GROMACS .gro file of C-alpha atoms in nm:
model
  432
    1MET     CA    1   2.537   6.345   6.100
    2ALA     CA    2   2.575   6.383   5.727
    3ASP     CA    3   2.372   6.103   5.572
    4GLN     CA    4   2.194   6.085   5.242
    5SER     CA    5   1.891   5.930   5.408
    6ILE     CA    6   1.823   6.245   5.610
    7PRO     CA    7   1.561   6.467   5.441
    8GLU     CA    8   1.684   6.815   5.354
    9VAL     CA    9   1.578   7.084   5.598
   10ARG     CA   10   1.562   7.430   5.443
   11THR     CA   11   1.677   7.706   5.672
   12PRO     CA   12   1.703   8.087   5.651
   13GLU     CA   13   2.076   8.058   5.580
   14LYS     CA   14   1.997   7.938   5.224
   15PRO     CA   15   1.821   8.232   5.052
   16LEU     CA   16   1.713   8.233   4.688
   17ASP     CA   17   1.832   8.496   4.442
   18ASP     CA   18   1.588   8.680   4.211
   19GLY     CA   19   1.616   8.428   3.929
   20ALA     CA   20   1.584   8.128   4.155
   21LEU     CA   21   1.280   8.281   4.320
   22ARG     CA   22   1.107   8.345   3.988
   23ASN     CA   23   1.186   7.988   3.876
   24ALA     CA   24   1.045   7.849   4.200
   25VAL     CA   25   0.722   8.039   4.141
   26ILE     CA   26   0.697   7.920   3.782
   27LYS     CA   27   0.781   7.556   3.856
   28GLU     CA   28   0.607   7.475   4.181
   29GLY     CA   29   0.479   7.782   4.360
   30VAL     CA   30   0.661   7.938   4.651
   31SER     CA   31   0.602   7.870   5.017
   32ARG     CA   32   0.543   8.146   5.270
   33ARG     CA   33   0.878   8.077   5.430
   34ARG     CA   34   1.070   8.086   5.102
   35LEU     CA   35   0.913   8.414   4.992
   36LEU     CA   36   0.947   8.582   5.328
   37GLY     CA   37   1.313   8.482   5.347
   38THR     CA   38   1.384   8.665   5.019
   39ALA     CA   39   1.132   8.945   4.994
   40GLY     CA   40   1.319   9.185   5.220
   41ALA     CA   41   1.642   9.140   5.025
   42THR     CA   42   1.501   9.160   4.672
   43GLY     CA   43   1.201   9.389   4.709
   44LEU     CA   44   0.991   9.138   4.516
   45VAL     CA   45   0.624   9.089   4.596
   46LEU     CA   46   0.513   8.765   4.434
   47GLY     CA   47   0.210   8.543   4.489
   48ALA     CA   48   0.255   8.166   4.501
   49ALA     CA   49   0.130   7.993   4.189
   50GLY     CA   50  -0.110   7.727   4.315
   51GLY     CA   51  -0.069   7.844   4.676
   52ALA     CA   52  -0.358   7.928   4.909
   53VAL     CA   53  -0.466   8.287   4.865
   54GLY     CA   54  -0.314   8.509   5.132
   55TYR     CA   55  -0.049   8.264   5.246
   56ALA     CA   56   0.245   8.340   5.020
   57ALA     CA   57   0.198   8.705   4.920
   58ARG     CA   58   0.346   8.953   5.170
   59PRO     CA   59   0.461   9.316   5.152
   60SER     CA   60   0.824   9.359   5.057
   61GLU     CA   61   0.897   9.520   5.395
   62ALA     CA   62   0.778   9.210   5.584
   63THR     CA   63   1.019   9.087   5.849
   64PRO     CA   64   1.161   8.743   5.762
   65LEU     CA   65   1.044   8.463   5.985
   66ALA     CA   66   1.257   8.366   6.282
   67SER     CA   67   1.455   8.043   6.256
   68VAL     CA   68   1.201   7.824   6.435
   69GLY     CA   69   0.923   7.923   6.196
   70ALA     CA   70   1.137   7.912   5.885
   71ASP     CA   71   1.274   7.559   5.916
   72GLU     CA   72   1.115   7.330   5.658
   73ALA     CA   73   1.125   6.952   5.627
   74MET     CA   74   1.075   6.794   5.286
   75PHE     CA   75   0.767   6.580   5.217
   76HIS     CA   76   0.914   6.385   4.923
   77GLY     CA   77   1.219   6.171   4.987
   78LYS     CA   78   1.362   5.826   5.044
   79HIS     CA   79   1.195   5.799   5.384
   80GLN     CA   80   0.882   5.962   5.517
   81PRO     CA   81   0.935   6.277   5.725
   82GLY     CA   82   0.895   6.256   6.101
   83ILE     CA   83   1.144   5.973   6.154
   84LEU     CA   84   1.490   6.121   6.117
   85GLN     CA   85   1.413   6.476   6.229
   86GLY     CA   86   1.492   6.576   6.587
   87LEU     CA   87   1.227   6.591   6.858
   88GLN     CA   88   0.958   6.849   6.787
   89ALA     CA   89   0.795   7.078   7.042
   90CYS     CA   90   0.435   6.972   6.968
   91GLY     CA   91   0.284   6.650   6.844
   92HIS     CA   92  -0.045   6.478   6.766
   93LEU     CA   93  -0.084   6.104   6.719
   94VAL     CA   94  -0.408   5.997   6.553
   95ALA     CA   95  -0.550   5.661   6.447
   96PHE     CA   96  -0.835   5.624   6.198
   97ASP     CA   97  -1.061   5.334   6.103
   98LEU     CA   98  -1.182   5.313   5.744
   99ALA     CA   99  -1.556   5.349   5.692
  100ALA     CA  100  -1.749   5.037   5.595
  101GLY     CA  101  -1.731   4.997   5.221
  102ALA     CA  102  -1.442   5.239   5.169
  103GLY     CA  103  -1.220   4.956   5.056
  104ARG     CA  104  -0.903   4.987   4.855
  105THR     CA  105  -1.039   5.257   4.625
  106GLY     CA  106  -1.151   5.477   4.913
  107ALA     CA  107  -0.823   5.423   5.096
  108ALA     CA  108  -0.623   5.523   4.787
  109ALA     CA  109  -0.827   5.842   4.740
  110LEU     CA  110  -0.779   5.928   5.108
  111LEU     CA  111  -0.401   5.878   5.101
  112ARG     CA  112  -0.386   6.087   4.785
  113ARG     CA  113  -0.570   6.374   4.961
  114TRP     CA  114  -0.364   6.339   5.276
  115SER     CA  115  -0.036   6.340   5.083
  116GLN     CA  116  -0.131   6.654   4.890
  117THR     CA  117  -0.228   6.829   5.212
  118ALA     CA  118   0.088   6.715   5.392
  119ARG     CA  119   0.311   6.838   5.109
  120ARG     CA  120   0.149   7.181   5.106
  121LEU     CA  121   0.140   7.230   5.481
  122MET     CA  122   0.499   7.117   5.528
  123ALA     CA  123   0.601   7.379   5.270
  124GLY     CA  124   0.420   7.649   5.470
  125GLU     CA  125   0.127   7.674   5.230
  126GLY     CA  126  -0.245   7.652   5.304
  127THR     CA  127  -0.477   7.369   5.213
  128VAL     CA  128  -0.626   7.354   4.863
  129SER     CA  129  -0.966   7.469   4.984
  130GLY     CA  130  -1.138   7.559   5.309
  131ASP     CA  131  -0.821   7.650   5.495
  132THR     CA  132  -0.890   7.746   5.858
  133ASP     CA  133  -0.620   8.021   5.865
  134VAL     CA  134  -0.498   7.893   6.202
  135ALA     CA  135  -0.136   7.891   6.080
  136ARG     CA  136  -0.160   8.190   5.844
  137ASP     CA  137   0.107   8.398   6.019
  138ALA     CA  138   0.354   8.114   6.080
  139GLY     CA  139   0.613   7.941   5.868
  140PRO     CA  140   0.650   7.565   5.827
  141SER     CA  141   0.800   7.538   6.177
  142SER     CA  142   0.960   7.199   6.097
  143LEU     CA  143   0.617   7.044   6.042
  144THR     CA  144   0.621   6.674   5.956
  145ILE     CA  145   0.325   6.448   5.876
  146THR     CA  146   0.380   6.071   5.868
  147PHE     CA  147   0.138   5.795   5.760
  148GLY     CA  148   0.122   5.427   5.856
  149PHE     CA  149  -0.097   5.119   5.816
  150GLY     CA  150  -0.223   4.897   6.098
  151HIS     CA  151  -0.278   4.521   6.088
  152SER     CA  152  -0.652   4.559   6.025
  153PHE     CA  153  -0.601   4.790   5.725
  154PHE     CA  154  -0.514   4.502   5.493
  155ALA     CA  155  -0.832   4.300   5.553
  156ARG     CA  156  -1.045   4.611   5.505
  157THR     CA  157  -0.883   4.681   5.168
  158GLY     CA  158  -0.854   4.324   5.040
  159LEU     CA  159  -0.475   4.338   5.056
  160GLU     CA  160  -0.412   4.059   5.308
  161LYS     CA  161  -0.146   3.902   5.086
  162GLN     CA  162   0.052   4.227   5.105
  163ARG     CA  163   0.046   4.245   5.485
  164PRO     CA  164   0.400   4.214   5.626
  165VAL     CA  165   0.472   3.932   5.869
  166ALA     CA  166   0.644   4.195   6.086
  167LEU     CA  167   0.302   4.353   6.140
  168ASP     CA  168   0.172   4.055   6.337
  169PRO     CA  169   0.015   4.176   6.666
  170LEU     CA  170   0.253   4.248   6.951
  171PRO     CA  171   0.257   3.986   7.227
  172ASP     CA  172   0.104   4.052   7.567
  173PHE     CA  173   0.336   4.194   7.832
  174SER     CA  174   0.287   4.166   8.207
  175SER     CA  175   0.304   4.545   8.247
  176ASP     CA  176   0.019   4.602   7.998
  177GLN     CA  177  -0.310   4.750   8.112
  178LEU     CA  178  -0.426   4.837   7.762
  179ASP     CA  179  -0.738   5.025   7.664
  180LYS     CA  180  -0.843   4.859   7.337
  181ALA     CA  181  -1.043   5.166   7.233
  182ARG     CA  182  -0.720   5.367   7.235
  183SER     CA  183  -0.503   5.103   7.069
  184ASN     CA  184  -0.425   4.999   6.710
  185GLY     CA  185  -0.635   5.126   6.416
  186ASP     CA  186  -0.647   5.089   6.037
  187LEU     CA  187  -0.445   5.404   5.969
  188TRP     CA  188  -0.205   5.605   6.182
  189VAL     CA  189  -0.093   5.966   6.140
  190GLN     CA  190   0.191   6.131   6.330
  191ILE     CA  191   0.205   6.511   6.324
  192GLY     CA  192   0.496   6.705   6.471
  193ALA     CA  193   0.598   7.072   6.460
  194ASN     CA  194   0.784   7.333   6.660
  195ASP     CA  195   0.476   7.555   6.686
  196ALA     CA  196   0.152   7.446   6.853
  197LEU     CA  197  -0.076   7.630   6.609
  198VAL     CA  198   0.104   7.484   6.308
  199ALA     CA  199   0.063   7.135   6.454
  200PHE     CA  200  -0.307   7.190   6.530
  201HIS     CA  201  -0.364   7.336   6.182
  202ALA     CA  202  -0.225   7.015   6.032
  203LEU     CA  203  -0.433   6.797   6.264
  204ARG     CA  204  -0.752   6.978   6.167
  205ALA     CA  205  -0.670   6.955   5.797
  206ILE     CA  206  -0.600   6.581   5.816
  207GLN     CA  207  -0.922   6.522   6.007
  208LYS     CA  208  -1.128   6.723   5.755
  209ASP     CA  209  -0.962   6.542   5.462
  210ALA     CA  210  -1.076   6.209   5.606
  211GLY     CA  211  -1.434   6.309   5.529
  212SER     CA  212  -1.664   6.009   5.515
  213ALA     CA  213  -1.384   5.768   5.423
  214ALA     CA  214  -1.251   5.722   5.777
  215ARG     CA  215  -1.333   5.816   6.134
  216VAL     CA  216  -1.100   5.896   6.422
  217ARG     CA  217  -1.043   5.594   6.644
  218TRP     CA  218  -0.823   5.773   6.899
  219GLN     CA  219  -0.610   6.084   6.927
  220MET     CA  220  -0.329   6.182   7.166
  221ASN     CA  221  -0.146   6.512   7.210
  222GLY     CA  222   0.212   6.557   7.322
  223PHE     CA  223   0.493   6.804   7.369
  224ASN     CA  224   0.869   6.838   7.413
  225ARG     CA  225   1.097   7.120   7.513
  226SER     CA  226   1.093   7.404   7.259
  227PRO     CA  227   1.402   7.467   7.043
  228GLY     CA  228   1.624   7.732   7.198
  229ALA     CA  229   1.490   7.684   7.551
  230THR     CA  230   1.831   7.564   7.672
  231ALA     CA  231   2.170   7.732   7.648
  232HIS     CA  232   2.284   7.467   7.399
  233PRO     CA  233   2.123   7.166   7.226
  234MET     CA  234   2.089   6.872   7.463
  235THR     CA  235   1.910   6.542   7.508
  236ALA     CA  236   1.547   6.588   7.610
  237ARG     CA  237   1.409   6.535   7.958
  238ASN     CA  238   1.090   6.345   8.032
  239LEU     CA  239   0.827   6.425   8.297
  240MET     CA  240   1.024   6.230   8.556
  241GLY     CA  241   1.297   6.487   8.513
  242GLN     CA  242   1.537   6.233   8.363
  243ILE     CA  243   1.745   6.290   8.052
  244ASP     CA  244   1.585   6.049   7.805
  245GLY     CA  245   1.735   5.925   7.478
  246THR     CA  246   2.109   5.926   7.542
  247ARG     CA  247   2.175   5.601   7.356
  248ASN     CA  248   1.947   5.664   7.059
  249PRO     CA  249   2.101   5.522   6.739
  250LYS     CA  250   2.259   5.787   6.518
  251PRO     CA  251   2.240   5.808   6.136
  252SER     CA  252   2.619   5.834   6.130
  253GLU     CA  253   2.652   5.479   6.266
  254PRO     CA  254   2.735   5.227   5.991
  255ASP     CA  255   2.448   4.989   6.078
  256PHE     CA  256   2.185   5.260   6.139
  257ASP     CA  257   1.986   5.204   5.819
  258ARG     CA  258   1.993   4.827   5.862
  259ARG     CA  259   1.844   4.853   6.211
  260ILE     CA  260   1.587   5.126   6.144
  261PHE     CA  261   1.473   5.093   5.781
  262VAL     CA  262   1.349   4.806   5.566
  263PRO     CA  263   1.605   4.747   5.287
  264SER     CA  264   1.508   4.792   4.924
  265SER     CA  265   1.606   4.432   4.846
  266GLY     CA  266   1.696   4.111   5.023
  267SER     CA  267   1.420   4.146   5.282
  268ASN     CA  268   1.126   3.925   5.382
  269ASP     CA  269   0.907   4.236   5.375
  270PRO     CA  270   0.690   4.306   5.068
  271SER     CA  271   0.848   4.536   4.811
  272TRP     CA  272   0.612   4.826   4.891
  273MET     CA  273   0.781   4.855   5.236
  274ALA     CA  274   1.124   4.931   5.086
  275ASN     CA  275   1.288   5.219   5.278
  276GLY     CA  276   1.002   5.214   5.526
  277SER     CA  277   1.003   5.139   5.897
  278TYR     CA  278   0.779   4.999   6.170
  279ALA     CA  279   0.646   5.228   6.441
  280VAL     CA  280   0.550   5.101   6.784
  281VAL     CA  281   0.329   5.350   6.967
  282ARG     CA  282   0.265   5.318   7.341
  283ARG     CA  283   0.089   5.552   7.583
  284ILE     CA  284   0.291   5.504   7.901
  285ARG     CA  285   0.148   5.666   8.211
  286MET     CA  286   0.403   5.778   8.469
  287LEU     CA  287   0.296   5.737   8.831
  288LEU     CA  288   0.447   6.071   8.920
  289ASP     CA  289   0.329   6.091   9.281
  290ASP     CA  290   0.504   5.763   9.362
  291TRP     CA  291   0.811   5.861   9.162
  292GLU     CA  292   0.846   6.201   9.324
  293ASN     CA  293   0.831   6.042   9.671
  294LEU     CA  294   1.166   5.878   9.597
  295SER     CA  295   1.489   6.053   9.686
  296VAL     CA  296   1.710   6.163   9.397
  297THR     CA  297   1.951   5.880   9.484
  298GLU     CA  298   1.669   5.625   9.467
  299GLN     CA  299   1.552   5.766   9.133
  300GLU     CA  300   1.904   5.744   8.995
  301ASN     CA  301   1.934   5.379   9.102
  302VAL     CA  302   1.608   5.300   8.923
  303ILE     CA  303   1.735   5.455   8.599
  304GLY     CA  304   2.108   5.388   8.632
  305ARG     CA  305   2.204   5.745   8.542
  306ARG     CA  306   2.254   6.077   8.720
  307LYS     CA  307   1.947   6.296   8.713
  308ALA     CA  308   2.145   6.619   8.678
  309ASN     CA  309   2.343   6.537   8.364
  310GLY     CA  310   2.248   6.190   8.242
  311ALA     CA  311   2.589   6.039   8.319
  312ALA     CA  312   2.600   5.668   8.402
  313LEU     CA  313   2.634   5.589   8.772
  314SER     CA  314   2.967   5.430   8.685
  315GLY     CA  315   3.109   5.779   8.615
  316GLY     CA  316   3.199   6.022   8.340
  317SER     CA  317   2.964   6.237   8.131
  318GLU     CA  318   2.635   6.159   7.957
  319THR     CA  319   2.813   6.000   7.662
  320THR     CA  320   3.073   5.803   7.862
  321GLU     CA  321   3.030   5.430   7.810
  322MET     CA  322   2.857   5.262   8.105
  323ASP     CA  323   3.080   5.027   8.305
  324LEU     CA  324   2.844   4.742   8.389
  325GLU     CA  325   3.100   4.559   8.606
  326LYS     CA  326   3.207   4.847   8.830
  327THR     CA  327   3.145   4.792   9.200
  328ASP     CA  328   3.156   5.011   9.510
  329ALA     CA  329   3.370   4.961   9.821
  330GLU     CA  330   3.129   4.696   9.948
  331GLY     CA  331   3.134   4.500   9.625
  332ASN     CA  332   2.789   4.605   9.504
  333LEU     CA  333   2.732   4.689   9.140
  334VAL     CA  334   2.738   5.069   9.094
  335VAL     CA  335   2.474   5.036   8.820
  336PRO     CA  336   2.208   4.812   8.981
  337ILE     CA  337   2.129   4.484   8.806
  338ASN     CA  338   1.767   4.596   8.745
  339ALA     CA  339   1.844   4.955   8.643
  340HIS     CA  340   1.648   5.063   8.336
  341ALA     CA  341   1.955   5.190   8.149
  342ARG     CA  342   2.136   4.859   8.200
  343ILE     CA  343   1.845   4.642   8.085
  344THR     CA  344   1.770   4.843   7.769
  345ARG     CA  345   2.127   4.847   7.635
  346PRO     CA  346   2.160   4.686   7.289
  347ASP     CA  347   2.453   4.476   7.410
  348GLN     CA  348   2.221   4.328   7.674
  349ASN     CA  349   1.955   4.246   7.413
  350GLY     CA  350   2.136   4.079   7.127
  351GLY     CA  351   2.199   4.412   6.955
  352ALA     CA  352   1.831   4.511   6.950
  353ALA     CA  353   1.796   4.883   6.886
  354MET     CA  354   1.515   5.131   6.826
  355LEU     CA  355   1.510   5.495   6.723
  356ARG     CA  356   1.297   5.667   6.988
  357ARG     CA  357   1.103   5.986   6.902
  358PRO     CA  358   0.860   6.030   7.194
  359PHE     CA  359   0.641   6.313   7.318
  360SER     CA  360   0.545   6.383   7.679
  361TYR     CA  361   0.175   6.423   7.754
  362HIS     CA  362  -0.045   6.565   8.029
  363ASP     CA  363  -0.419   6.502   8.011
  364GLY     CA  364  -0.522   6.679   8.328
  365ILE     CA  365  -0.556   6.595   8.696
  366GLY     CA  366  -0.818   6.347   8.815
  367ALA     CA  367  -1.067   6.390   9.097
  368ASP     CA  368  -0.820   6.207   9.321
  369GLY     CA  369  -0.559   6.474   9.251
  370VAL     CA  370  -0.340   6.238   9.049
  371PRO     CA  371  -0.197   6.370   8.721
  372ASP     CA  372  -0.271   6.175   8.404
  373ALA     CA  373   0.071   6.231   8.251
  374GLY     CA  374   0.355   6.039   8.098
  375LEU     CA  375   0.512   5.948   7.766
  376LEU     CA  376   0.372   5.897   7.418
  377PHE     CA  377   0.639   5.646   7.327
  378VAL     CA  378   0.713   5.618   6.954
  379CYS     CA  379   0.999   5.400   6.834
  380TRP     CA  380   1.115   5.304   6.487
  381GLN     CA  381   1.285   4.985   6.371
  382ALA     CA  382   1.326   4.764   6.066
  383ASP     CA  383   1.185   4.464   6.256
  384PRO     CA  384   0.966   4.514   6.566
  385LEU     CA  385   1.019   4.154   6.679
  386ARG     CA  386   1.395   4.209   6.699
  387GLY     CA  387   1.361   4.568   6.819
  388PHE     CA  388   1.080   4.664   7.054
  389VAL     CA  389   0.958   4.314   7.144
  390THR     CA  390   1.306   4.190   7.239
  391VAL     CA  391   1.370   4.483   7.470
  392GLN     CA  392   1.020   4.493   7.621
  393ARG     CA  393   1.036   4.123   7.708
  394LYS     CA  394   1.360   4.191   7.892
  395LEU     CA  395   1.203   4.485   8.075
  396ASP     CA  396   0.907   4.267   8.167
  397ARG     CA  397   1.136   4.033   8.355
  398GLY     CA  398   1.265   4.283   8.609
  399ASP     CA  399   1.298   4.649   8.518
  400ALA     CA  400   1.311   4.870   8.828
  401LEU     CA  401   1.121   5.141   8.640
  402SER     CA  402   0.814   4.920   8.584
  403THR     CA  403   0.688   4.999   8.935
  404TYR     CA  404   0.646   5.363   8.837
  405ILE     CA  405   0.489   5.335   8.490
  406ARG     CA  406   0.183   5.175   8.329
  407HIS     CA  407   0.138   5.089   7.961
  408GLU     CA  408  -0.218   5.200   7.880
  409SER     CA  409  -0.244   5.178   7.501
  410SER     CA  410  -0.050   5.027   7.216
  411GLY     CA  411  -0.023   5.017   6.840
  412LEU     CA  412   0.203   4.878   6.569
  413PHE     CA  413   0.207   5.034   6.224
  414ALA     CA  414   0.383   4.969   5.893
  415VAL     CA  415   0.515   5.301   5.764
  416PRO     CA  416   0.609   5.276   5.394
  417GLY     CA  417   0.901   5.460   5.243
  418GLY     CA  418   0.873   5.820   5.132
  419ALA     CA  419   0.669   5.925   4.830
  420ALA     CA  420   0.861   6.025   4.519
  421GLU     CA  421   0.769   6.342   4.332
  422GLY     CA  422   0.424   6.289   4.180
  423GLU     CA  423   0.341   5.999   4.413
  424TYR     CA  424   0.130   5.975   4.727
  425VAL     CA  425   0.226   5.778   5.038
  426GLY     CA  426   0.130   5.412   5.003
  427GLN     CA  427   0.074   5.430   4.626
  428ARG     CA  428   0.299   5.130   4.560
  429LEU     CA  429   0.082   4.922   4.794
  430LEU     CA  430  -0.260   5.050   4.689
  431GLU     CA  431  -0.194   5.059   4.315
  432GLY     CA  432   0.072   4.787   4.285
   0.00000   0.00000   0.00000
């Protein structure tokens, strides 16, 4: 998966020597993770220049952070963080509406604050002021913070001429039962980490940074399996118990960037969206009581894959190509014509593809004893009309899974490319 578009992830296997550590302190400060990873070996006890007091300085005998805490995603880069990284154990999705009168100037100041906070927290540092200390003892834990703009953002900031055509509202689907209060929004923030306290710390910081410039429109919390919980890395399972994400596009594929990211030139999108992507966010409730009443065989026919290992019903392993024409002894298709895995295949949708990075959610059990649980679906694509909309229209026409799920909220957001050193996210739009 070597690809220049993948942000560098710093791990404990890449320690700094004494000189490099001193230079890091002089040039940019040193994160908690970076200092802890070297302090035991060098005996140095250094504070982080510009870092939050108490976050970077540790005794020389401190035990280096474990791998989960030490992993660090980079804030600055070609693309925003939170797109190309693997699934994270904890997540928060939050939409904000700008306050009346905030306008373009207020939005720019907010994105500048948010970007500074995101950069510091992703490096394992505290906020500039008023840090809550919730994550004081943890490392970066693969924290990523991602920012996007909704359709309504451009009217509120007087930037309608810069609104991408691709951000036009999604069409209505027959499976939709959408709560408008929990859909869309001027601004969208995705927070992911492999530690729940680190993720909450970031959520709280982002909320506090909003101040009077924006108010929370809706917020959703999700989770995935924790790193190291299985004997070896594997595709995630959802709350239906199915392996979910087998056919996700991979950065090693030659057309990956074309399908997932807006090109830097030759695109109908405005120039500020270069190297960005479009995120479709859907809260999909799973009707688990109905699903769990099915036999395993019935569940597998709905999905088109084996529940135990994710293999297609046509045979082989999880990664074996599905044989759509294979029939049984009675001449019936082995993979049913309305199976979810058949309908969603790119070769059944004109090549439409999305990079899926979902979280599961569970918001309690109602008075009727029914769990409010399902999937916080997040998918990325260069063009939502050719990606999500194409596939969802196909699903609307006869997906066997639609009986067991309900789409309850929705949003579409333009996520600009990553911020360069010295920039904040969205600067090319807000100051262009």
